[in-house]
Coordinates of C-alpha atoms in Angstrom, one line a residue:
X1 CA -60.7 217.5 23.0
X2 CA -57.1 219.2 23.6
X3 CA -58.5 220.7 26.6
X4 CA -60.1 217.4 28.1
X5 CA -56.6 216.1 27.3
X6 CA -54.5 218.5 29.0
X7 CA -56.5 217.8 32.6
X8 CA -55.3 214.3 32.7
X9 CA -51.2 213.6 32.2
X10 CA -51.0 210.2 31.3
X11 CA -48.1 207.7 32.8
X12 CA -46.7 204.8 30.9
X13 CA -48.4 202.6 33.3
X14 CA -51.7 203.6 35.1
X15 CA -53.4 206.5 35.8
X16 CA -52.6 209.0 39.2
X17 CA -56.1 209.9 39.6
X18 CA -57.8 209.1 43.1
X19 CA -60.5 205.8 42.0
X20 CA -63.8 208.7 43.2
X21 CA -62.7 211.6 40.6
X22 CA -62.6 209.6 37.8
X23 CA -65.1 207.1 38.6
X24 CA -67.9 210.4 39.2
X25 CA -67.4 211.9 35.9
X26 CA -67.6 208.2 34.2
X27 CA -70.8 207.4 36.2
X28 CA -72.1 211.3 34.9
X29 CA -71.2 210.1 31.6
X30 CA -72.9 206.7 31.9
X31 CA -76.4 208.4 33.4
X32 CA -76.2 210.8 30.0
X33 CA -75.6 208.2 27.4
X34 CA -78.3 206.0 29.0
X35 CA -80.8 208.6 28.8
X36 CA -79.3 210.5 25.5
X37 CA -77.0 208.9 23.8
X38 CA -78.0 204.5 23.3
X39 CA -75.5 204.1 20.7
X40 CA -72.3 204.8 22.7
X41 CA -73.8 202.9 25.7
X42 CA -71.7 199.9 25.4
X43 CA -68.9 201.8 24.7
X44 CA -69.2 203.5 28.3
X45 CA -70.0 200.6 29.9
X46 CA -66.9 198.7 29.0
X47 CA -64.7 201.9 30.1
X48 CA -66.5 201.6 33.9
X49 CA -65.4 198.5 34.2
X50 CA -61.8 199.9 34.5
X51 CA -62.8 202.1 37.5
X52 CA -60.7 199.7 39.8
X53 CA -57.4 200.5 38.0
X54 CA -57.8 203.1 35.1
X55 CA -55.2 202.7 33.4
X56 CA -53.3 205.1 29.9
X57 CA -55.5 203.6 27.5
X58 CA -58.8 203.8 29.2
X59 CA -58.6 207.1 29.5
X60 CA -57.5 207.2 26.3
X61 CA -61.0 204.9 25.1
X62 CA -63.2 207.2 27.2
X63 CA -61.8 210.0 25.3
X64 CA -62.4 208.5 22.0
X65 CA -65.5 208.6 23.3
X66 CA -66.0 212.3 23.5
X67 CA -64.4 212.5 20.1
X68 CA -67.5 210.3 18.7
X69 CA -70.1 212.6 20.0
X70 CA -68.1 215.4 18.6
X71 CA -68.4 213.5 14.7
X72 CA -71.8 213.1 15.2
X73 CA -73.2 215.9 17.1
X74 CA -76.8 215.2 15.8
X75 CA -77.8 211.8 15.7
X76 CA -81.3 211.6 17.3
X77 CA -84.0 209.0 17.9
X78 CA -87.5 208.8 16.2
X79 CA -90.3 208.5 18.6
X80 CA -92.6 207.5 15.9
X81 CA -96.1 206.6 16.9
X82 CA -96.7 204.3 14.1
X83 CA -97.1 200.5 14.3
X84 CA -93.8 198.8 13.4
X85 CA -93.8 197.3 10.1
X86 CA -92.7 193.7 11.3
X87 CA -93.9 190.3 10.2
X88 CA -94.8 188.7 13.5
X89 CA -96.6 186.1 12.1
X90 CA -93.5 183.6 12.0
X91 CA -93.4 183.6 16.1
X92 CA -93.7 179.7 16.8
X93 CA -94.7 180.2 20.8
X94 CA -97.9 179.0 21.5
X95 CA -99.7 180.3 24.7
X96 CA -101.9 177.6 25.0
X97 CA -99.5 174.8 24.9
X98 CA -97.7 176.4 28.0
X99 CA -101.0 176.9 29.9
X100 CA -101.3 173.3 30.3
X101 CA -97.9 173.4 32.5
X102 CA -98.1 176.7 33.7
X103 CA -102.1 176.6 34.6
X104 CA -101.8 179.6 37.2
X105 CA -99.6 181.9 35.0
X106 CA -101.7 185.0 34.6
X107 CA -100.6 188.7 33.6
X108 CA -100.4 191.0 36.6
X109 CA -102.7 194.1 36.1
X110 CA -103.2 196.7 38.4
X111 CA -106.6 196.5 40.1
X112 CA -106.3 200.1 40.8
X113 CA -105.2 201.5 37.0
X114 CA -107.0 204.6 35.2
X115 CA -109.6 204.0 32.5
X116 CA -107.5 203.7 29.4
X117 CA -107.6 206.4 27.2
X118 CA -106.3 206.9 23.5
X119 CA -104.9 204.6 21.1
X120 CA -103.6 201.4 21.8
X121 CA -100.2 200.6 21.6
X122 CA -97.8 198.0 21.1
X123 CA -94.4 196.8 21.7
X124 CA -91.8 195.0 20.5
X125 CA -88.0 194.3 22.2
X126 CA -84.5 192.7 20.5
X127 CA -82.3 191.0 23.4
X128 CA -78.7 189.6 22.6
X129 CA -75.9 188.4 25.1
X130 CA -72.3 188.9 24.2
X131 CA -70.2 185.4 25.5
X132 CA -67.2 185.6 27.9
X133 CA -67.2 189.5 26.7
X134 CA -65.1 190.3 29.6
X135 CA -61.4 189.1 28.9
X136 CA -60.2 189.2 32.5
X137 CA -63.3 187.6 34.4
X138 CA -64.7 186.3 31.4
X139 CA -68.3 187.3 32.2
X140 CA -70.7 188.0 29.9
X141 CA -72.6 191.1 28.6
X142 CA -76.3 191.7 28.6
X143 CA -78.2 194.2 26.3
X144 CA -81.5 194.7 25.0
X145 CA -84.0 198.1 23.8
X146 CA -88.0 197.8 23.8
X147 CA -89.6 199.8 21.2
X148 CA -93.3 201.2 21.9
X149 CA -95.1 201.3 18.5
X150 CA -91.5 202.5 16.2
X151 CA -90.4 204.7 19.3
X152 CA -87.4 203.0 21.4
X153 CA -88.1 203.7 25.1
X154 CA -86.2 201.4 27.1
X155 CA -82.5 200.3 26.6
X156 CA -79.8 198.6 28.6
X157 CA -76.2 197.2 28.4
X158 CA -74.7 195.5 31.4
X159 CA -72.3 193.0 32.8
X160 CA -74.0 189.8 34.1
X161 CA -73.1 188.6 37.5
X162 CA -72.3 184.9 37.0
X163 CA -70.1 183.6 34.8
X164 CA -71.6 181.5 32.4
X165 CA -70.1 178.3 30.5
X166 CA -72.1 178.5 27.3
X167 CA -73.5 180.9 25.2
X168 CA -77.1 179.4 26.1
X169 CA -76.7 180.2 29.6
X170 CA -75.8 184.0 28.9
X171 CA -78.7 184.4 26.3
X172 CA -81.2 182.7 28.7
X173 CA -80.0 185.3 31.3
X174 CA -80.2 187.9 28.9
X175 CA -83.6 187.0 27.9
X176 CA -84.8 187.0 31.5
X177 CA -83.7 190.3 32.1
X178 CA -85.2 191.7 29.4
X179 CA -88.6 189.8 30.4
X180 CA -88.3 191.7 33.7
X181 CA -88.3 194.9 32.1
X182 CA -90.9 194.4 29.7
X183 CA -93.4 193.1 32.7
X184 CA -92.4 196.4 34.8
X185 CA -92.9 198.9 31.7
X186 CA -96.4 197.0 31.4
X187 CA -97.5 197.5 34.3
X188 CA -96.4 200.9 34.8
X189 CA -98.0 201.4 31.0
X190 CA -101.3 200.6 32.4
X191 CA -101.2 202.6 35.5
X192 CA -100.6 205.9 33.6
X193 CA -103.7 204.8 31.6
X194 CA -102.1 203.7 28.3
X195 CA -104.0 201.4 26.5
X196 CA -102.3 198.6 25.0
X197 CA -102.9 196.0 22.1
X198 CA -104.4 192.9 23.5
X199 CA -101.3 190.7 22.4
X200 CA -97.9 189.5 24.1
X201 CA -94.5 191.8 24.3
X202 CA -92.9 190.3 20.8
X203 CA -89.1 189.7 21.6
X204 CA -86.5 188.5 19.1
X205 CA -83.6 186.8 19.7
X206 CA -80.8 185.1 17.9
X207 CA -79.9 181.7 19.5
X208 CA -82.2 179.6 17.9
X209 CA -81.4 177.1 21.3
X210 CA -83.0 179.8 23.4
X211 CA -86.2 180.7 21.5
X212 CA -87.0 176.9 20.9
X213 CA -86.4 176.5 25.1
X214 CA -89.0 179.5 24.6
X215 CA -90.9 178.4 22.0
X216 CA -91.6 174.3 22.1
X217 CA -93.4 172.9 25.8
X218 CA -90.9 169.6 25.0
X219 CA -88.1 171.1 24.7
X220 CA -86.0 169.8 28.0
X221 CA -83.5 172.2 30.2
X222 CA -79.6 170.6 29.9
X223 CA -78.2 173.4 32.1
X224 CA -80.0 173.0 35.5
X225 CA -78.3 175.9 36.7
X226 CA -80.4 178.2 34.4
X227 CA -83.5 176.5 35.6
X228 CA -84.9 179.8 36.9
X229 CA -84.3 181.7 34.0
X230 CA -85.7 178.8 31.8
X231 CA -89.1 178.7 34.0
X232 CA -89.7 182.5 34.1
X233 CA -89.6 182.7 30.4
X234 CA -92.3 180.2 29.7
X235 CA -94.1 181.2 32.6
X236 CA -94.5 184.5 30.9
X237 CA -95.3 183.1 27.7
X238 CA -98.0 181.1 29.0
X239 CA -99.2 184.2 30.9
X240 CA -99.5 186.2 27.4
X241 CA -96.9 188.8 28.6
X242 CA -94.0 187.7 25.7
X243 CA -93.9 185.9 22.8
X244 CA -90.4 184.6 21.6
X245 CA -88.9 185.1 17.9
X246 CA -85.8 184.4 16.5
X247 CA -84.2 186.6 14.9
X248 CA -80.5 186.7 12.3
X249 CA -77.6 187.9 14.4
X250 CA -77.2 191.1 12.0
X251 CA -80.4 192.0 12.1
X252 CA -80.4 192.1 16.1
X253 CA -80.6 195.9 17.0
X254 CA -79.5 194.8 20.5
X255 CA -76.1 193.5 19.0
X256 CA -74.8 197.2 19.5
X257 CA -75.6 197.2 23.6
X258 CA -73.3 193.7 24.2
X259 CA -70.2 194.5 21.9
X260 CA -68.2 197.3 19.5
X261 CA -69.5 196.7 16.3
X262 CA -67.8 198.1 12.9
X263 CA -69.2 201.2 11.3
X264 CA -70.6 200.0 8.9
X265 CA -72.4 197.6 10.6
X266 CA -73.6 200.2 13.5
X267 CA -74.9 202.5 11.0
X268 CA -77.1 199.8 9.5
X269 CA -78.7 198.7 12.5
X270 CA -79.0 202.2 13.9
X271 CA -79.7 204.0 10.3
X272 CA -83.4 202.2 11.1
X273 CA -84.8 204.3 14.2
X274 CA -81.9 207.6 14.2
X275 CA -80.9 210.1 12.1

């Protein structure tokens, strides 16, 4: 850490470094923790977002950083092939509800996919939006991870691009993007010849506004400007892709991609899938 300290000489105000130097090394650092390291991805995100005008403390966060990593140089994820041990039996959406408004949503499958070999598999996916994270453009935060079977595979933590006026609007967005991803890994699932369970991507959420938009055909939209967002998800869960569930707030895994958490709080929610 001394040495990583001694390359950059801080100034009261903001940083001499040209905006390319620092903002390589950051986007290095971003491509490893997405790959590596999920549980310091928000973290790293938040320090990007400085690129512009990196200022003493930035640095100073991005270090802090490092200095994590160093504390715990062996936190790793299980890639367990076991089915998860979760109750999905309180999920409330009901495919064949939405079918009767959605009558041409149908599941994509590749007409040109291997014979599936091996066990079936399923998965499951948390999704959370963090509110206005941003304090100077007030735009919110998107993050979510999809599990395969116990085994996380996918994860992401990003700034949305609109700025949304209720927490509703940010989830919905949220929950859209993680739909998106969970239809890709499907579909690229089945064309590596990966059998999986003849049942909807279960996704858990914790705005109990959004999973009932989700969940319940009469349920009405109040934010038109979410309208896409609103149709795609229940287009989906007419299609069989998701089902929606809600979920406690500390109990969302994805509540670590959208905002810093305590330590205490971040080593229950990760203590369930690293070690």
């Amino acid at each position: 850490m001394e040495g990583i300290g001694k390359l950059f000489k801080f100034k009261k105000r903001k940083i001499e470094l040209p905006e390319s130097y620092l903002g390589a090394r950051l986007d290095g650092v971003d491509m490893w923790t997405m790959s590596s390291y999920d549980y310091v991805v928000a973290a790293v995100k938040n320090v990007k977002e400085t690129l512009k005008a990196p200022m003493e403390g930035h640095m100073e966060q991005a270090l802090r950083i490092f200095a994590f990593l160093g504390t715990f140089p062996k936190l790793t994820l299980y890639y367990d092939y076991r089915a998860p041990n979760l109750d999905y039996s309180k999920s409330r959406s009901s495919r064949e509800n939405f079918q009767a408004y959605y009558r041409d949503a149908k599941e994509e499958i590749p007409h040109n996919a291997p014979k599936p070999r091996g066990q079936s598999i399923g998965s499951t996916a948390w999704v959370d939006a963090s509110h206005g994270a941003n304090k100077k453009t007030r735009k919110s935060h998107t993050g979510y991870v999809i599990f395969l079977n116990r085994a996380p595979i996918l994860w992401h933590s990003k700034r949305q691009n609109t700025i949304e006026a209720s927490t509703f609007g940010s989830e919905f967005i949220a929950l859209k993007a993680c739909i998106e991803a969970i239809t890709h890994l499907r579909f690229k699932l089945r064309m590596f010849g990966i059998p999986l369970e003849d049942e909807p991507t279960h996704i858990f959420c914790d705005n109990e506004s959004v999973v009932t938009n989700a969940t319940k055909v009469e349920s009405t939209l109040n934010k038109k400007h979410n309208c896409i967002a609103y149709h795609y998800t229940r287009w989906n869960v007419a299609a069989g892709v998701v089902d929606v569930s809600w979920t406690p707030g500390m109990l969302n895994l994805a509540d670590a991609f959208t905002k810093q958490l305590t330590l205490e709080r971040r080593g229950r929610l990760y203590g369930e899938w690293t070690y």
